[in-house]
C-alpha cells in the first residue's frame, strides 16, 4: 500500500505502551525517533524505514497531513506495559480511501532486531566496517582494542554502496 492510498491510521497500544512516543509532530528526524506518526508515515512514503530517515534535518511537509491523521488508542483490558516483553504489542490499522482497512498486530515489538543489524545498516555496506562486530566479539586484550581503533580510524569519510 502507498501513503497516497491511506486516509488515516489507528494505532492501539497496551496502557502505557506509547510512553516513549512523545512527539506527535516532530520537527526533524531525530525527534521522529520518538514519534509513531513519523515512523509510520515515513515507512509508508519510503517503503522501508532506513536509519537515514532519522538523520533528516526537517520533516517532509508532504508527510504532515497523514501524520495528523494518525490516531492513538489504548486497549484497556490489556495488561499495562512492563519490563516483561509479553506485555508489549501494537496494532496498526490503515484506513484506505477506497474503504479497505488493513490491520496488523505485532506482539513483543523489538525495534532493530539486534545491535549488530543496526550497526550494519548504519555503515551502509562499507566492506571494512562490516568487520567491526566480528572484531569486537573476538576482543580479548588491549592489542585487540588497538586493532579495532585502527580499523575505525583508517576509513574513508564516506562510502557509497
C-alpha positions as a Markdown table, in Angstrom:
| # | Residue | x | y | z |
|---|---|---|---|---|
| 1 | Unk | 0.0 | 0.0 | 0.0 |
| 2 | Unk | 1.2 | 3.5 | -0.8 |
| 3 | Unk | 0.9 | 6.5 | 1.5 |
| 4 | Unk | -1.4 | 8.2 | -1.0 |
| 5 | Unk | -3.9 | 5.3 | -0.6 |
| 6 | Unk | -4.2 | 5.9 | 3.2 |
| 7 | Unk | -6.8 | 8.3 | 4.6 |
| 8 | Unk | -6.0 | 7.6 | 8.3 |
| 9 | Unk | -4.1 | 5.3 | 10.6 |
| 10 | Unk | -5.2 | 3.9 | 14.0 |
| 11 | Unk | -2.5 | 2.5 | 16.4 |
| 12 | Unk | -3.5 | 0.6 | 19.5 |
| 13 | Unk | -1.1 | 0.0 | 22.4 |
| 14 | Unk | -1.5 | -1.6 | 25.8 |
| 15 | Unk | -1.9 | 1.0 | 28.5 |
| 16 | Unk | 1.4 | 3.0 | 28.7 |
| 17 | Unk | 2.7 | 1.3 | 25.5 |
| 18 | Unk | 3.4 | 4.7 | 23.9 |
| 19 | Unk | 5.3 | 6.3 | 26.8 |
| 20 | Unk | 8.5 | 6.9 | 24.7 |
| 21 | Unk | 6.5 | 8.2 | 21.7 |
| 22 | Unk | 6.1 | 11.7 | 23.0 |
| 23 | Unk | 6.5 | 13.7 | 19.7 |
| 24 | Unk | 3.3 | 13.8 | 17.6 |
| 25 | Unk | 4.6 | 16.2 | 15.0 |
| 26 | Unk | 8.4 | 16.2 | 15.2 |
| 27 | Unk | 10.5 | 18.9 | 13.5 |
| 28 | Unk | 13.3 | 16.6 | 12.3 |
| 29 | Unk | 14.3 | 13.0 | 12.0 |
| 30 | Unk | 16.0 | 13.0 | 15.4 |
| 31 | Unk | 12.7 | 14.0 | 17.1 |
| 32 | Unk | 11.0 | 11.5 | 14.7 |
| 33 | Unk | 12.6 | 8.6 | 16.7 |
| 34 | Unk | 10.0 | 9.4 | 19.4 |
| 35 | Unk | 7.0 | 9.8 | 17.1 |
| 36 | Unk | 4.8 | 6.9 | 15.9 |
| 37 | Unk | 3.3 | 9.3 | 13.5 |
| 38 | Unk | 6.7 | 10.0 | 11.9 |
| 39 | Unk | 7.8 | 6.3 | 11.8 |
| 40 | Unk | 4.5 | 5.1 | 10.2 |
| 41 | Unk | 4.3 | 7.8 | 7.6 |
| 42 | Unk | 8.0 | 7.6 | 6.7 |
| 43 | Unk | 7.7 | 3.9 | 6.2 |
| 44 | Unk | 4.6 | 4.3 | 4.0 |
| 45 | Unk | 6.2 | 7.0 | 1.9 |
| 46 | Unk | 9.6 | 5.3 | 1.6 |
| 47 | Unk | 8.5 | 1.7 | 1.5 |
| 48 | Unk | 11.0 | 0.9 | 4.3 |
| 49 | Unk | 12.5 | 2.6 | 7.4 |
| 50 | Unk | 16.2 | 3.2 | 6.8 |
| 51 | Unk | 18.2 | 4.7 | 9.7 |
| 52 | Unk | 18.9 | 7.7 | 7.5 |
| 53 | Unk | 15.3 | 8.8 | 7.9 |
| 54 | Unk | 16.2 | 9.7 | 11.5 |
| 55 | Unk | 19.0 | 12.0 | 10.3 |
| 56 | Unk | 16.8 | 14.3 | 8.2 |
| 57 | Unk | 17.1 | 18.0 | 9.2 |
| 58 | Unk | 13.4 | 18.6 | 8.6 |
| 59 | Unk | 10.2 | 16.6 | 8.3 |
| 60 | Unk | 9.0 | 16.5 | 4.7 |
| 61 | Unk | 6.0 | 18.9 | 4.6 |
| 62 | Unk | 4.1 | 16.5 | 2.3 |
| 63 | Unk | 4.0 | 14.0 | 5.2 |
| 64 | Unk | 2.3 | 16.3 | 7.7 |
| 65 | Unk | -1.4 | 15.7 | 6.6 |
| 66 | Unk | -1.1 | 11.9 | 7.1 |
| 67 | Unk | 0.9 | 12.4 | 10.3 |
| 68 | Unk | -2.0 | 14.4 | 11.6 |
| 69 | Unk | -4.4 | 11.6 | 10.6 |
| 70 | Unk | -2.7 | 9.1 | 13.0 |
| 71 | Unk | -4.9 | 8.3 | 16.0 |
| 72 | Unk | -3.5 | 6.5 | 19.0 |
| 73 | Unk | -5.6 | 4.5 | 21.4 |
| 74 | Unk | -5.2 | 2.1 | 24.3 |
| 75 | Unk | -6.6 | -1.4 | 24.7 |
| 76 | Unk | -7.9 | -1.1 | 28.3 |
| 77 | Unk | -8.3 | -4.8 | 29.0 |
| 78 | Unk | -4.6 | -5.4 | 28.1 |
| 79 | Unk | -2.1 | -5.5 | 30.9 |
| 80 | Unk | -0.1 | -2.4 | 31.3 |
| 81 | Unk | 3.3 | -2.4 | 29.7 |
| 82 | Unk | 6.1 | -3.7 | 31.9 |
| 83 | Unk | 9.6 | -5.0 | 31.7 |
| 84 | Unk | 8.1 | -8.3 | 30.5 |
| 85 | Unk | 8.2 | -8.2 | 26.7 |
| 86 | Unk | 5.0 | -10.3 | 26.7 |
| 87 | Unk | 3.0 | -7.2 | 27.7 |
| 88 | Unk | 4.1 | -5.3 | 24.6 |
| 89 | Unk | 2.2 | -5.1 | 21.4 |
| 90 | Unk | 0.9 | -2.7 | 18.8 |
| 91 | Unk | -1.9 | -3.0 | 16.3 |
| 92 | Unk | -1.8 | -0.7 | 13.3 |
| 93 | Unk | -4.9 | -0.2 | 11.1 |
| 94 | Unk | -4.5 | 1.6 | 7.8 |
| 95 | Unk | -7.9 | 3.1 | 6.7 |
| 96 | Unk | -7.7 | 3.5 | 2.9 |
| 97 | Unk | -9.5 | 6.0 | 0.8 |
| 98 | Unk | -11.2 | 3.1 | -1.1 |
| 99 | Unk | -12.8 | 1.7 | 2.2 |
| 100 | Unk | -10.3 | -1.0 | 2.9 |
| 101 | Unk | -8.9 | -1.4 | 6.4 |
| 102 | Unk | -5.6 | -3.2 | 6.6 |
| 103 | Unk | -4.7 | -4.3 | 10.1 |
| 104 | Unk | -1.6 | -5.9 | 11.5 |
| 105 | Unk | -0.7 | -6.7 | 15.1 |
| 106 | Unk | 2.8 | -7.1 | 16.3 |
| 107 | Unk | 3.5 | -8.8 | 19.7 |
| 108 | Unk | 6.7 | -8.0 | 21.5 |
| 109 | Unk | 8.0 | -5.4 | 19.0 |
| 110 | Unk | 11.7 | -5.2 | 19.2 |
| 111 | Unk | 12.8 | -2.3 | 17.1 |
| 112 | Unk | 16.1 | -3.1 | 15.5 |
| 113 | Unk | 16.5 | -6.9 | 15.6 |
| 114 | Unk | 19.9 | -6.5 | 17.1 |
| 115 | Unk | 22.7 | -4.0 | 17.7 |
| 116 | Unk | 24.7 | -5.7 | 15.0 |
| 117 | Unk | 21.9 | -5.3 | 12.5 |
| 118 | Unk | 21.6 | -1.6 | 13.4 |
| 119 | Unk | 25.4 | -1.2 | 13.0 |
| 120 | Unk | 25.4 | -2.9 | 9.6 |
| 121 | Unk | 22.6 | -0.6 | 8.4 |
| 122 | Unk | 24.5 | 2.5 | 9.7 |
| 123 | Unk | 27.7 | 1.7 | 7.9 |
| 124 | Unk | 25.8 | 1.4 | 4.6 |
| 125 | Unk | 27.7 | -1.6 | 3.3 |
| 126 | Unk | 31.2 | -0.3 | 3.9 |
| 127 | Unk | 33.3 | -3.5 | 3.5 |
| 128 | Unk | 35.9 | -2.8 | 6.2 |
| 129 | Unk | 33.4 | -1.5 | 8.7 |
| 130 | Unk | 31.2 | -4.5 | 8.3 |
| 131 | Unk | 34.0 | -6.5 | 10.0 |
| 132 | Unk | 33.7 | -4.4 | 13.2 |
| 133 | Unk | 31.1 | -6.6 | 15.0 |
| 134 | Unk | 33.2 | -9.7 | 14.5 |
| 135 | Unk | 36.4 | -7.9 | 15.7 |
| 136 | Unk | 34.5 | -6.7 | 18.8 |
| 137 | Unk | 33.2 | -10.2 | 19.5 |
| 138 | Unk | 36.7 | -11.6 | 19.4 |
| 139 | Unk | 38.4 | -8.9 | 21.5 |
| 140 | Unk | 40.4 | -10.3 | 24.4 |
| 141 | Unk | 43.2 | -7.8 | 25.0 |
| 142 | Unk | 44.4 | -4.2 | 24.8 |
| 143 | Unk | 46.0 | -5.1 | 21.4 |
| 144 | Unk | 42.6 | -6.2 | 20.1 |
| 145 | Unk | 41.2 | -2.8 | 21.2 |
| 146 | Unk | 44.0 | -1.1 | 19.4 |
| 147 | Unk | 43.3 | -3.2 | 16.2 |
| 148 | Unk | 39.6 | -2.1 | 16.4 |
| 149 | Unk | 40.6 | 1.6 | 16.8 |
| 150 | Unk | 42.9 | 1.3 | 13.8 |
| 151 | Unk | 40.1 | -0.2 | 11.7 |
| 152 | Unk | 37.8 | 2.6 | 12.7 |
| 153 | Unk | 40.3 | 5.5 | 12.3 |
| 154 | Unk | 41.7 | 4.5 | 8.8 |
| 155 | Unk | 38.4 | 4.5 | 7.0 |
| 156 | Unk | 37.4 | 7.0 | 4.2 |
| 157 | Unk | 34.9 | 9.7 | 5.2 |
| 158 | Unk | 32.1 | 8.2 | 3.2 |
| 159 | Unk | 31.2 | 5.0 | 1.3 |
| 160 | Unk | 28.6 | 4.8 | -1.3 |
| 161 | Unk | 27.3 | 1.2 | -1.7 |
